[in-house]
Structure formats: C-alpha cells, structure tokens
Short mmCIF file of C-alpha atoms in Angstrom, two decimals:
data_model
loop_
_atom_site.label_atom_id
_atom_site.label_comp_id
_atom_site.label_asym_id
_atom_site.label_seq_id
_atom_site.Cartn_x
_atom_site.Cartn_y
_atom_site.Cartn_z
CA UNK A 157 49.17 -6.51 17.86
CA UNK A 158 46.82 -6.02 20.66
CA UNK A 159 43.97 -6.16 18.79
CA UNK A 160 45.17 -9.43 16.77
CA UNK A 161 45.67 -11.01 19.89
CA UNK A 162 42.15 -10.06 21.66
CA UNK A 163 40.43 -10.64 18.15
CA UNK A 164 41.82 -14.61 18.50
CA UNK A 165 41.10 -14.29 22.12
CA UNK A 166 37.21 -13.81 21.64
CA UNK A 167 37.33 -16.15 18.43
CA UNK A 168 38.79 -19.20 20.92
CA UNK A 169 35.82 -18.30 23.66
CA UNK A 170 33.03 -18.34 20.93
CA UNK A 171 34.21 -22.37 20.21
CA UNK A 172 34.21 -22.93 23.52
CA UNK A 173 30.48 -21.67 23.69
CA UNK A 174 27.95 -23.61 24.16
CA UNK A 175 23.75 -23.84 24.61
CA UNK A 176 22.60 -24.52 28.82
CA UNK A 177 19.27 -24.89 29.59
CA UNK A 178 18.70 -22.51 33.10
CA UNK A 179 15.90 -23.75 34.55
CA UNK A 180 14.53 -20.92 37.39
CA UNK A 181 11.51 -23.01 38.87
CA UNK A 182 7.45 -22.11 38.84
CA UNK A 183 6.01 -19.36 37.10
CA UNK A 184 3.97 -17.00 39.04
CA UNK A 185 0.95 -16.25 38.04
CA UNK A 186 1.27 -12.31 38.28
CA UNK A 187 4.88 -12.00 36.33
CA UNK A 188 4.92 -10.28 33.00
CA UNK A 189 7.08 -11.61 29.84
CA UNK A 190 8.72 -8.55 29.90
CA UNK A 191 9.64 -8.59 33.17
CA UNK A 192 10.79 -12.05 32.74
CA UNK A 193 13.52 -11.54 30.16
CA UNK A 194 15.18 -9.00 32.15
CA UNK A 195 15.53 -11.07 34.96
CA UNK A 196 17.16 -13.26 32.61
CA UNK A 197 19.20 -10.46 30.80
CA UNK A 198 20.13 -9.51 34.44
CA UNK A 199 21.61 -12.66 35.74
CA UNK A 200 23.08 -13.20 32.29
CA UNK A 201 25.28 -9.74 32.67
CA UNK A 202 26.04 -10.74 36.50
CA UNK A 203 27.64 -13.83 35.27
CA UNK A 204 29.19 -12.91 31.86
CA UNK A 205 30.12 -9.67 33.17
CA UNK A 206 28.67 -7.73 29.98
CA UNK A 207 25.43 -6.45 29.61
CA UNK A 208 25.60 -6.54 25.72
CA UNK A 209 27.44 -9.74 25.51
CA UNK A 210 25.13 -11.14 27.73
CA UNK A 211 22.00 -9.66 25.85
CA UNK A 212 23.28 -11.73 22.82
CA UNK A 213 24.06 -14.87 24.54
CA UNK A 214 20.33 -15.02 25.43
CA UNK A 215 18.63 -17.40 22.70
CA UNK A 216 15.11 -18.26 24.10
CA UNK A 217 13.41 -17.14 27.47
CA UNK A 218 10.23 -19.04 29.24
CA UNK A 219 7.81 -17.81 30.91
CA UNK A 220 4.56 -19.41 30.53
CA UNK A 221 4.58 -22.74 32.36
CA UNK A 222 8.03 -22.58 34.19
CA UNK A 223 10.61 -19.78 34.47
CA UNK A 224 13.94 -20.20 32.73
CA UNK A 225 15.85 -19.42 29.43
CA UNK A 226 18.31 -20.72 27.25
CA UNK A 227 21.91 -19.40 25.82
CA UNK A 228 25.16 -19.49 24.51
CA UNK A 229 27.77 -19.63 27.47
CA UNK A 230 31.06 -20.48 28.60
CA UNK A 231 31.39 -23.74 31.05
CA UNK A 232 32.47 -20.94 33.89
CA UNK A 233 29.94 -18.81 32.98
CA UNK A 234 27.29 -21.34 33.43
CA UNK A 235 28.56 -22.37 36.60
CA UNK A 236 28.56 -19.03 37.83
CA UNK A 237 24.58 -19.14 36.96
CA UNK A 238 24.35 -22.63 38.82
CA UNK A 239 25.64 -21.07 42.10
CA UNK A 240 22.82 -18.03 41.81
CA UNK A 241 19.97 -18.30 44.60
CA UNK A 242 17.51 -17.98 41.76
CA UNK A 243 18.67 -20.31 39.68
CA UNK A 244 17.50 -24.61 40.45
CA UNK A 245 19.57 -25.85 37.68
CA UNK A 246 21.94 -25.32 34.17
CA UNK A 247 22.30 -28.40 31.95
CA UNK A 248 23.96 -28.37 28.51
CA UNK A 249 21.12 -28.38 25.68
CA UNK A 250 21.33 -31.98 24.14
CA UNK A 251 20.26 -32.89 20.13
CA UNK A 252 17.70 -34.92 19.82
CA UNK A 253 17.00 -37.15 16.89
CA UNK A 254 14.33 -36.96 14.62
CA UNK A 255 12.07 -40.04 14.37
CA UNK A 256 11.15 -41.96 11.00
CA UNK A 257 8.63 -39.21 10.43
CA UNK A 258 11.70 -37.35 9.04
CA UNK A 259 12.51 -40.59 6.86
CA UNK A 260 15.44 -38.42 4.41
CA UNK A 261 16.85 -37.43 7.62
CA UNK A 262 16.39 -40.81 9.56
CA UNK A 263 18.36 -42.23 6.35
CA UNK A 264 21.06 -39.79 6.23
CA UNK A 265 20.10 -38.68 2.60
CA UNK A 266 22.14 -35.21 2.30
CA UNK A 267 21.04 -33.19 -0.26
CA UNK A 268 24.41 -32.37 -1.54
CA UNK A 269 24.43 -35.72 -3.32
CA UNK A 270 24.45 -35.38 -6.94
CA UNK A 271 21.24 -36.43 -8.71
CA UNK A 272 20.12 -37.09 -11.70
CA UNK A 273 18.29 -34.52 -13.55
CA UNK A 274 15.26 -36.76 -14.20
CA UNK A 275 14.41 -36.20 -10.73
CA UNK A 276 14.19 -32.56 -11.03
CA UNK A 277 10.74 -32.35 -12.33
CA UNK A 278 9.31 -34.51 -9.95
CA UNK A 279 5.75 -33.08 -8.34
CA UNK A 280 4.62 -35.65 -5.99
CA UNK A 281 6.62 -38.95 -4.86
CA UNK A 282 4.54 -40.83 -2.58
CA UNK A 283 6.42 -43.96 -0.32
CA UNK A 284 3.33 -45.53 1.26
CA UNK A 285 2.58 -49.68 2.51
CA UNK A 286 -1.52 -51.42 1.73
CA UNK A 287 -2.14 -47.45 0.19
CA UNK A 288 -6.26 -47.96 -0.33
CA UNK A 289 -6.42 -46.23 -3.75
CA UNK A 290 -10.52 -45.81 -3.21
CA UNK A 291 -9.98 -43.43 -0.25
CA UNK A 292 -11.86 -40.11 -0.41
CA UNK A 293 -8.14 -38.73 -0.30
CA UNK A 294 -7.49 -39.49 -3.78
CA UNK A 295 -10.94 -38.02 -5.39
CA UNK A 296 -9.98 -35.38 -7.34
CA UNK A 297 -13.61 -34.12 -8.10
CA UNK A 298 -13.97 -30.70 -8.58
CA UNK A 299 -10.47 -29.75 -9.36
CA UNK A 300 -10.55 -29.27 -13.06
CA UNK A 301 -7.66 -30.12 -15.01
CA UNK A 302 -3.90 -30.26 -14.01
CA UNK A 303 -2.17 -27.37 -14.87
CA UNK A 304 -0.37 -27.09 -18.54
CA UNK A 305 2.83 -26.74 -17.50
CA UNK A 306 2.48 -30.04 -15.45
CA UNK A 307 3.62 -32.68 -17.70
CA UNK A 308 4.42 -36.58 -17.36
CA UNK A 309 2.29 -38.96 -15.16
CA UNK A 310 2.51 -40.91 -12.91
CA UNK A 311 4.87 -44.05 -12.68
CA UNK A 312 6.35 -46.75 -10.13
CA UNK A 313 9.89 -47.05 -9.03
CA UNK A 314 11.99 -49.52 -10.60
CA UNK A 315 11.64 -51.80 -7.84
CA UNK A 316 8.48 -50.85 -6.40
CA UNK A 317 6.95 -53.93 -4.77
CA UNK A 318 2.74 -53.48 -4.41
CA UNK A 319 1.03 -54.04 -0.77
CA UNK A 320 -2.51 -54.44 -1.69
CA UNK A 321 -2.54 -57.58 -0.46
CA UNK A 322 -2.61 -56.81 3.60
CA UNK A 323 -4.75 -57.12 6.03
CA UNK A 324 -5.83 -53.72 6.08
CA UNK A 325 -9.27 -52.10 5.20
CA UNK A 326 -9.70 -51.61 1.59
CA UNK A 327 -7.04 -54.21 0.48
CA UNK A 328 -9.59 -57.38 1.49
CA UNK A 329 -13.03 -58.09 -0.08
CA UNK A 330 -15.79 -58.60 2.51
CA UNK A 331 -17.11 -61.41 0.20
CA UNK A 332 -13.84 -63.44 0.63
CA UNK A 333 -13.50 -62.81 4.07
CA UNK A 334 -16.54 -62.92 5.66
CA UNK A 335 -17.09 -66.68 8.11
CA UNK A 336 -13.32 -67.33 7.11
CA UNK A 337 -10.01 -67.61 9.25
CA UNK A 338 -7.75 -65.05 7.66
CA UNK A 339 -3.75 -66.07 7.27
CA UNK A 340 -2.84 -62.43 7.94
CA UNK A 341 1.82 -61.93 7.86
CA UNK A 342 2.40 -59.16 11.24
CA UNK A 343 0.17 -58.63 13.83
CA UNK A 344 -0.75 -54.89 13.97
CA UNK A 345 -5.22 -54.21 14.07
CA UNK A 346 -5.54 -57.10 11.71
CA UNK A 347 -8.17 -58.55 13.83
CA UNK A 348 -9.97 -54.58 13.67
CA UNK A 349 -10.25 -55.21 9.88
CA UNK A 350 -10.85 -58.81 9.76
CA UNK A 351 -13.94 -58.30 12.52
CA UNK A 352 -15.23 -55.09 10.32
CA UNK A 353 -15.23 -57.58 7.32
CA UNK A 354 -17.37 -60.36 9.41
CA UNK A 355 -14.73 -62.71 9.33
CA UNK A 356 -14.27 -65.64 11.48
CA UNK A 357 -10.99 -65.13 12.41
CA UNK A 358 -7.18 -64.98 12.47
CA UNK A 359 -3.86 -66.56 12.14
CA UNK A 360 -1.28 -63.66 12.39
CA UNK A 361 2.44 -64.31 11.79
CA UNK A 362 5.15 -62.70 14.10
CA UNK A 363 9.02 -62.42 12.63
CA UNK A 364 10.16 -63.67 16.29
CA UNK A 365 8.79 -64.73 19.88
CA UNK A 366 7.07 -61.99 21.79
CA UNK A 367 6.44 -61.75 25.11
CA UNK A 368 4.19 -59.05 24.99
CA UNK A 369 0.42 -59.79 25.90
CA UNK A 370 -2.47 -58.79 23.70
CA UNK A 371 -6.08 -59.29 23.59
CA UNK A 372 -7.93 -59.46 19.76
CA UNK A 373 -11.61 -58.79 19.30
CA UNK A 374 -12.13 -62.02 17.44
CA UNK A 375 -10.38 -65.49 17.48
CA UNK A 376 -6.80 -65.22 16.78
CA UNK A 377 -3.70 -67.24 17.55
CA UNK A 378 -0.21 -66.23 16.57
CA UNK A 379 2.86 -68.45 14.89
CA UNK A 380 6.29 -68.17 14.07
CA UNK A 381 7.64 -67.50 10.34
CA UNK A 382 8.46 -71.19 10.32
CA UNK A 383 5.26 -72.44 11.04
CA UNK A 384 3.62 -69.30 8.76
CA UNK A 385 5.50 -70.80 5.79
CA UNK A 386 3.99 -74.26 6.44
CA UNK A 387 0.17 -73.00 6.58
CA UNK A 388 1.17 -70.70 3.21
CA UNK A 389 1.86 -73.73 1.57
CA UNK A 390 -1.00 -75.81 2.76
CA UNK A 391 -3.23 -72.74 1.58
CA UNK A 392 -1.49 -72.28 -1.68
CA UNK A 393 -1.35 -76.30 -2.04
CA UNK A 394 -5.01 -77.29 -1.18
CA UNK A 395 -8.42 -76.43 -2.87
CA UNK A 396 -10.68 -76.17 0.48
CA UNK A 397 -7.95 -74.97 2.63
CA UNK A 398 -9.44 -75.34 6.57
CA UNK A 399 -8.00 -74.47 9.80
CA UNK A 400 -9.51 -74.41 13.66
CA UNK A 401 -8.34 -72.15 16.63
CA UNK A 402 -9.21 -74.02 19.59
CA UNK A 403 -10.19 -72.42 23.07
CA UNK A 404 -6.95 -70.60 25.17
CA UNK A 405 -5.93 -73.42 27.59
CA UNK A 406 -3.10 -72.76 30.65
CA UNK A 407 -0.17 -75.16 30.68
CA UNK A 408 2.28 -75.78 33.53
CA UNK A 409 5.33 -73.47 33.06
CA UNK A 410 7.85 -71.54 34.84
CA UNK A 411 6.68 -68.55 36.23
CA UNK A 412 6.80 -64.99 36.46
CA UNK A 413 9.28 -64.08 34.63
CA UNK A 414 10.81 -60.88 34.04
CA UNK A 415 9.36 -59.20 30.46
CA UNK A 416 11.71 -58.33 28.03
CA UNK A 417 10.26 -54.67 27.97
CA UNK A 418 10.74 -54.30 31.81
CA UNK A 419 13.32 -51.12 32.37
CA UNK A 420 16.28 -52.56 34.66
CA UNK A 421 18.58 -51.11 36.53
CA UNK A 422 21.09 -49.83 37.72
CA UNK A 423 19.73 -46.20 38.45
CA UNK A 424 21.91 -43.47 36.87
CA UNK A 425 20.16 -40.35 38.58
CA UNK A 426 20.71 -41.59 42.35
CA UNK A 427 23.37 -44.60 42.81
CA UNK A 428 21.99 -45.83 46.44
CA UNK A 429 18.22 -45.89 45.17
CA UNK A 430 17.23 -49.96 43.97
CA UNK A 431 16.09 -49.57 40.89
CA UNK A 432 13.37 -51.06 40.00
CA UNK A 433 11.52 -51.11 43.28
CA UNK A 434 9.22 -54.39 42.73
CA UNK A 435 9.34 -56.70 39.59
CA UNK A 436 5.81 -56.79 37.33
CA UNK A 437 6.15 -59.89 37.20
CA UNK A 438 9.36 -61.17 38.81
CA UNK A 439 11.80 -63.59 38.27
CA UNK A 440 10.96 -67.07 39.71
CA UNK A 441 13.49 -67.54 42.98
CA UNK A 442 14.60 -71.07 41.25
CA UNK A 443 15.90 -69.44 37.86
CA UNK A 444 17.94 -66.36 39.76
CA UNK A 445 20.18 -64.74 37.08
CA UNK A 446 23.32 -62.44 38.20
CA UNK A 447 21.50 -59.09 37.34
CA UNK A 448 18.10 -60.46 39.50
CA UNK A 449 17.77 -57.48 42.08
CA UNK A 450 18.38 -54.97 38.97
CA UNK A 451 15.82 -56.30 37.17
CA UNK A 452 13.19 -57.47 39.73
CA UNK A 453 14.08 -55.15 42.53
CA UNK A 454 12.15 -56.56 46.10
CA UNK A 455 10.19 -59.10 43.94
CA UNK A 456 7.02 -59.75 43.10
CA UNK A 457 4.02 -58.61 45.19
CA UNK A 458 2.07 -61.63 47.04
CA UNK A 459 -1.57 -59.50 47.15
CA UNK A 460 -2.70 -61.55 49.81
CA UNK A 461 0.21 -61.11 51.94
CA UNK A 462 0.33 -57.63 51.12
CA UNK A 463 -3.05 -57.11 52.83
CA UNK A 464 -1.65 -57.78 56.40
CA UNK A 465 2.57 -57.06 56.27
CA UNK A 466 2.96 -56.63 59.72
CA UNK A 467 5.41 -54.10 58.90
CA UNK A 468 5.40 -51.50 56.51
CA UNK A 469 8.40 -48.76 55.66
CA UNK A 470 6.40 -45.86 56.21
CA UNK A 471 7.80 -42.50 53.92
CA UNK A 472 6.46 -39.15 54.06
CA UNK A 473 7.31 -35.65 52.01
CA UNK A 474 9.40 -34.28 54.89
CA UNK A 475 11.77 -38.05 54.31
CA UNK A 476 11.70 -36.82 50.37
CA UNK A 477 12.86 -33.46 51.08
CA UNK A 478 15.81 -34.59 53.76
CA UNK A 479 17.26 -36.58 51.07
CA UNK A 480 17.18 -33.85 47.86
CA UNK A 481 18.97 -31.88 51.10
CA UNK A 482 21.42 -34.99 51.44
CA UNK A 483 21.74 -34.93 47.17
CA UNK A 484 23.25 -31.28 47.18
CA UNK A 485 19.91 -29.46 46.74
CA UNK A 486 20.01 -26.05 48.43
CA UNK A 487 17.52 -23.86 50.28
CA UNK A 488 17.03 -21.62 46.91
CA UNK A 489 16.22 -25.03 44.92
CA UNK A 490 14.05 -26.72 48.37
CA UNK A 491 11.73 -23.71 48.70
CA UNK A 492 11.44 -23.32 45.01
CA UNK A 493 10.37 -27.59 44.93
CA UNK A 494 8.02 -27.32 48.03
CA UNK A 495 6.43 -23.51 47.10
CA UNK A 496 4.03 -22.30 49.53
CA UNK A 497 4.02 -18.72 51.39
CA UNK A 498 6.24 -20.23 53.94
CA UNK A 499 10.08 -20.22 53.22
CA UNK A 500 11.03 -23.84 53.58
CA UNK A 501 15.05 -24.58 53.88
CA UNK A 502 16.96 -27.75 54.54
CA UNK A 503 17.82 -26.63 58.39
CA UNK A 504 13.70 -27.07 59.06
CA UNK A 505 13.87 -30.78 58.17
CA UNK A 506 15.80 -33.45 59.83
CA UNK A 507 18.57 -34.63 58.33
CA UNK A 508 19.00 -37.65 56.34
CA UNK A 509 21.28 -40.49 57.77
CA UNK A 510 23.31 -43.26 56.15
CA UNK A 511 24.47 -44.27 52.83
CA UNK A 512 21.31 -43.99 51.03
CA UNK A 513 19.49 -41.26 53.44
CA UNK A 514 15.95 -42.85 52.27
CA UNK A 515 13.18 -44.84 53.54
CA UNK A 516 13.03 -47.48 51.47
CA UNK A 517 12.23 -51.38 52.07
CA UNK A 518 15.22 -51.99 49.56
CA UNK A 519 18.98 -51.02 50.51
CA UNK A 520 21.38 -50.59 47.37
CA UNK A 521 24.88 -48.80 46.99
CA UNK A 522 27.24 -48.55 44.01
CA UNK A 523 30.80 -48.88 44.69
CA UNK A 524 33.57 -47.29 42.75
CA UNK A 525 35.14 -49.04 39.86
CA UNK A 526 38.35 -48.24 41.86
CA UNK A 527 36.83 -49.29 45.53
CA UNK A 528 39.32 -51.44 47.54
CA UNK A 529 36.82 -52.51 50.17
CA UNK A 530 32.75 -52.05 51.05
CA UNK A 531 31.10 -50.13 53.65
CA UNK A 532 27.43 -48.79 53.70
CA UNK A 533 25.30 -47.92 56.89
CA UNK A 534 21.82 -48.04 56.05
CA UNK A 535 18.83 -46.08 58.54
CA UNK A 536 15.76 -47.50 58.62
CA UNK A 537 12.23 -47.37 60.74
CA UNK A 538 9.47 -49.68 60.44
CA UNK A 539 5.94 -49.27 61.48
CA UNK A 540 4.09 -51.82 62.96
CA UNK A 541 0.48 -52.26 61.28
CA UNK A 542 -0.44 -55.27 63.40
CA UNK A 543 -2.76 -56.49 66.68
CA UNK A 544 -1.45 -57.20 69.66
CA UNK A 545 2.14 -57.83 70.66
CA UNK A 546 4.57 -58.66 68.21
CA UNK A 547 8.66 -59.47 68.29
CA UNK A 548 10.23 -59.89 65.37
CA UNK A 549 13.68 -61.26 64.78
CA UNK A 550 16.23 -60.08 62.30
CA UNK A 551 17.74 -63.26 59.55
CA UNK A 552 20.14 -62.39 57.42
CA UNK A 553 21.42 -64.22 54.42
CA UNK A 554 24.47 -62.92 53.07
CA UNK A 555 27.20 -64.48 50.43
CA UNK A 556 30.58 -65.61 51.82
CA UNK A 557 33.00 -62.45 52.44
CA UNK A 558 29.97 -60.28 52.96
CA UNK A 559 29.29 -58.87 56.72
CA UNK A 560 25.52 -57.76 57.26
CA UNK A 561 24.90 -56.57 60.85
CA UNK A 562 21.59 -55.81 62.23
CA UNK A 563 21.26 -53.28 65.29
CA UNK A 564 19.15 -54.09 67.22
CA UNK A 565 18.74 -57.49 66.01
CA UNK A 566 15.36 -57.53 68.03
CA UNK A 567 12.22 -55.48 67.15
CA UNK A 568 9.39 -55.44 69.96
CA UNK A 569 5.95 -53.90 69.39
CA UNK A 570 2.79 -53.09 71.63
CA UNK A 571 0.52 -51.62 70.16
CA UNK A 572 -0.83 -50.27 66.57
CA UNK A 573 1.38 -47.84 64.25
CA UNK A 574 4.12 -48.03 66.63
CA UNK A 575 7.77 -47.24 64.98
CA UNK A 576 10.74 -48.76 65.71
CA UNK A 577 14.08 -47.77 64.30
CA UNK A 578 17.19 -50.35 63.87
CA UNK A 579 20.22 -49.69 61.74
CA UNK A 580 22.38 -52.10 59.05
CA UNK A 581 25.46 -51.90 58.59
CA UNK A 582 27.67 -53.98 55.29
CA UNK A 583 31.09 -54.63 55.05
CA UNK A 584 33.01 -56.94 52.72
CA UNK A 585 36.43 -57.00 51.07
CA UNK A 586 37.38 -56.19 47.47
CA UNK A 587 35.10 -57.64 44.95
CA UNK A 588 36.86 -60.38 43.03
CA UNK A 589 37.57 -59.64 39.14
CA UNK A 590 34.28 -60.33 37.39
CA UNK A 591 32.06 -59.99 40.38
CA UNK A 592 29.80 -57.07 39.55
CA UNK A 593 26.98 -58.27 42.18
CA UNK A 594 26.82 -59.03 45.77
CA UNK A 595 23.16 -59.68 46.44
CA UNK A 596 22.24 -60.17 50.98
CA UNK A 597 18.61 -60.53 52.16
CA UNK A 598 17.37 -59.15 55.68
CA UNK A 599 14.24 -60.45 56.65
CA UNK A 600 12.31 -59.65 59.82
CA UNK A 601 9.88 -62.67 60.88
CA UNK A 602 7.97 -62.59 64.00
CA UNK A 603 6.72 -66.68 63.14
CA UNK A 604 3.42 -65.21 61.17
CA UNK A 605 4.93 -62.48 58.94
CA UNK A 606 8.18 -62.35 56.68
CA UNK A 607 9.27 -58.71 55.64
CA UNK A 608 12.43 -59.17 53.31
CA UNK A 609 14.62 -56.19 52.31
CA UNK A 610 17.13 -57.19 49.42
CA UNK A 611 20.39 -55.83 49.83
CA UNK A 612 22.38 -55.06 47.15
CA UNK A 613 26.04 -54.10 46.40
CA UNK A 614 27.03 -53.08 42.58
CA UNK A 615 29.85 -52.49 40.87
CA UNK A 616 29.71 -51.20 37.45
CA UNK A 617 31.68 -52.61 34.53
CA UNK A 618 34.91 -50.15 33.62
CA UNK A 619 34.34 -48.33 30.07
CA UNK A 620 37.51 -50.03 28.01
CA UNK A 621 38.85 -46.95 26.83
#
C-alpha cells in the first residue's frame, strides 16, 4: 500500500513538472564546461533536495556566452532557485511557433491523416511561385540517367495555377520590356528586375493602402486593385497601350500621423514607464484620438527647438540602477548587471522616489482594474542648459476631476547645468465606466522656452472571463 501510494505520489509531481529557463548572468572567461554543470547539478540538488533527481531534471546547461541551464521542475522548486544569490532569474520555457518555412506544420497537416497510396511513390514535390525553369539549379548535366527503379515523371497538381508571368527575372523578356512602363500586380523588387531589363518603368499594384514609405530605383507609382483592374483592361483593350508617371509633387494634408507599424503602448514589462517615449511621426494635436499618449508618447520632436530646450531631464546609470533596486532586483542580480571588480549593491545607490522612481520627461501610472480612487507622486529634476538667468513657471492642464499639483510651482536658475528638483503630485476620483484614459500636461515656460511633460493615467480594459 505504501508503495502504491508513493508510486501515484511521484506520478502526480512528474505532471506538475515543467521546463524553467535559470538564467545565472555573464560567463567568465576562465570557467570550464565542466565546472559549469556542476554548479548547476549543485543548486539543482539544493533545491530539489536529491542529487539524482536533480541530475535528471537537468535538460541543457550554458556556458559559452551567458551562464545558466534549463530543466524539468516543480513551481516550488523553481522558486526555491529564484531566491538563490546566484541565480538573476527562472522563467517557464515558452513554445515557439514555427514560421511558413515549416509550411506542413504552419498548415496543421498531421501525418496521421490517411492518404492515398498514389502519393506514396512520390520523389520530389516542389510548391514554388515565378519558378525560372532556365536556372543553373535545374541543369542536370553530368548526372547520367535516373535510376531504374525511379519510375513515372513528372506532372502538375490538379489545380496547379502557372506564375511565369511575374515580374521577376527570368519570367520577362528584355526585348518586351526594355523603354516600356511595366503593369507589374504586388510590389516586392519589381523595380530591381524591371531596371536589370532596361525598362522605363513601373506601375505596381498593392491589395490595400499602405502607409509604409519606399524608394524604387526607377520610376514607379503605386495603385489600388480598383484602379489596377482599370489599366488591365485598357492594356488588354488597346493596341498601343501608353501610360506617363509624372514627377512626385507634395499636396497639403494632415500631418504627422502616427504609422500603422508604430508599436503602442501600454508597456507590459514596467506599468509607470510611458511607452512609447516620442512619436516617429506623431499624431497632429487637432486629430487627438483616446489612445494618443500610448501611441505618440511626448510627441513629435521639433529639431530646431530641440537644439536649445532650456531644460533637459538629465538620467545617468546610477538613476537606472536605483530603479531595477525599486523593481525588486537584488544585490546578487545588481552586481551581476553592473560587473566590475567592485561589489556593487542597492544600499551604494540612492534610492528611487515616487510612483515611477525614474527620470523621465514623461510621467505614466496604471491603475488597478479594481482602483477606487488615483494617487501618484512623481520625482523629478531638471537641468538647466541655458545663459543667463532664467524662471520658469509651472502650467498645468488637466481634465475635470483630475488634481495635478506642482511643488514648487516656481523654478529659478543662475547659472549653466544647474539642477533643480520639484515634485508632482495626481489625484482624481474613480474613473467613470468606459474611461480608460486620463491624459494632464505640465509644461514649464520661462516666456522663451516650453518644456511639456504628458501625464498620463491608464486603466486597462478587464479580460471578460
């Protein structure tokens, strides 16, 4: 009976086994691999508590570029590793997908499936797009004859649809091409092929509206399927088919705007840090939607402006290292970050202050889904990279039932690179129901320079369970 019940014991701990990343730091240059994995082995047994359990649990060890291993363990087990001076961090192991270059797999195509046995005898299938059937790739000189037992040829699928008719090298004729616009369907190095072939130039066809800039290296212009079905039947419908791209001209239209590919926010690894910090481009102040700070973060920079700021938020590595201290990091995981002879620990830096404990021109915080009311305190110094005397003035512009105080409200400078500190503090009620954003601005204006600081309050959306 004993042995039943410590037989389903073990049985129950190896399901609730999984793969964690630990992830020890740099590698020294002077540690064997030997040496290495019995580190491992050794803090393994210290927190399984079995030196041949733990010499099992051990699937992969590094120790080349960084030091760390991977194995099987129990969620208490790897938090025992997490709390180990040696030891920076233990993450679970996460799968990965495998890209199109794994197209059965990408598809889902098991191979349990039952299949015909016509298929069995299959040597080569090939699934290609514009294949150039003249490539040295296909020149079987030299090879002698197929072996006998190889039998059949080849033959197209059923509904096998040729592409020799791209834009691609080896699917045009130089002769056709060459002082011609070519109608070309996508947009991807046509104008490489088109330019090898001496022709003219392009009209490339895009399935939707891109914002995405690209230069060509002849004369190109792009259209819309609707307007690509038009030209294809003027081409197809006239003998002496003839088109003209005229010169690029700039029309009046809003902008910046923020790019589709631009990453927003919020930021998942650290919920007080503005993410992103400045918008490339930005969104134009007249067309401000809800998400605007998230997605354009302090705006866009004015490079003229930015040449004399008047004040700058000045950040160094000691501000950096304050606030991994404020994050949780400990003095294993700081002096294992900073390296160096010197043994570096959290108590040799100041500490970080406020909600945010960071330096930065931007002040953000993410409230609980559950938060009844706000409060943040931000810290903040500015350095003054002016001539001459200067006071600035704190203005704040804040949304009804939002409370922005600045102390002091009053900045006064003398002379160059002089810091001054001042603090903010936000309060506000409970968000109303579908109010995710409360977006302030501080600005600091001494009459000839404007330093703005968005100031931003989130609330992220409840999962609907």
């Amino acid at each position: 009976m004993v042995i039943n019940v410590l037989t389903v014991f073990y049985s129950d701990q190896q399901q609730q086994q999984q793969a964690y990343i630990v992830y020890m730091g740099d590698m020294s240059d002077d540690r064997a691999t030997i040496s290495v994995m019995e580190e491992h082995h050794g803090l393994l047994s210290k927190a399984i508590g079995d030196e041949k359990i733990a010499r099992k649990s051990r699937i992969y060890s590094y120790g080349k570029s960084f030091n760390g291993f991977v194995a099987r363990l129990l969620p208490q087990e790897a938090q025992r590793l997490s709390e180990d001076e040696n030891v920076v961090s233990v993450f679970p192991n996460t799968i990965r997908k495998l890209h199109t270059t794994r197209s059965w797999d990408f598809l889902g195509m098991t191979k349990t499936i039952k299949r015909s046995q016509l298929e069995s005898n299959i040597i080569v299938a090939v699934l290609d797009t514009g294949i150039y059937v003249k490539s040295p790739s296909f020149n079987d000189k030299g090879f002698g004859p197929p072996p006998a037992k190889w039998k059949g040829k080849c033959v197209t699928g059923r509904n096998f649809t040729g592409c020799n008719n791209a834009c691609d090298y080896g699917t045009l004729s130089k002769d056709k091409v060459k002082g011609k616009i070519v109608y070309c369907l996508g947009s991807s190095r046509q104008d490489y092929f088109i330019k090898l072939l001496e022709g003219a130039g392009t009209i490339m066809v895009l399935d939707e509206p891109s914002d995405i800039a690209f230069t060509t290296l002849i004369s190109a212009t792009t259209v819309l399927v609707k307007q690509g079905i038009k030209i294809d039947r003027y081409i197809n419908s006239t003998k002496n088919p003839q088109a003209v791209i005229y010169k690029t001209k700039t029309v009046n239209t809003t902008a910046p705007f923020l790019a589709s590919f631009s990453s927003r926010g919020p930021q998942t690894i650290n919920l007080n840090i503005l993410k992103p910090d400045i918008a490339a481009p930005a969104t134009p102040l007249k067309i401000k939607p809800e998400d605007a700070e998230l997605g354009s973060g302090s705006g866009q920079i004015n490079p003229r402006r930015a040449a004399h700021p008047g004040l700058v938020y000045d950040i160094t590595m000691s501000s950096y290292i304050s606030f991994l201290c404020k994050e949780g990091y400990n003095d294993t995981n700081i002096g294992k970050l900073i390296g160096g002879k010197e043994k570096q620990t959290c108590s040799s830096f100041k500490p970080a202050l406020g909600t945010d404990g960071l330096n930065y021109p931007s002040m953000h915080t993410q409230l609980n889904v559950t938060a009844s009311r706000i409060s943040a305190v931000f810290y903040r110094t500015v350095t003054h990279v002016g001539f001459g005397n200067s006071v600035y003035n704190a203005i704040v512009t804040s949304p009804k039932g939002l409370s922005v105080q600045v102390l002091p409200s009053t900045l006064k400078f003398n002379k160059l690179h002089q810091q001054k500190s001042f603090k903010v503090v936000v309060k506000g009620g409970p968000m109303k129901n579908g109010t995710q954003i409360l977006s302030a601005l501080l600005e600091w204006s001494d009459s000839r320079h404007s330093v703005k600081s968005p100031i931003l309050i989130y609330k992220p959306i409840p999962l609907s369970g």
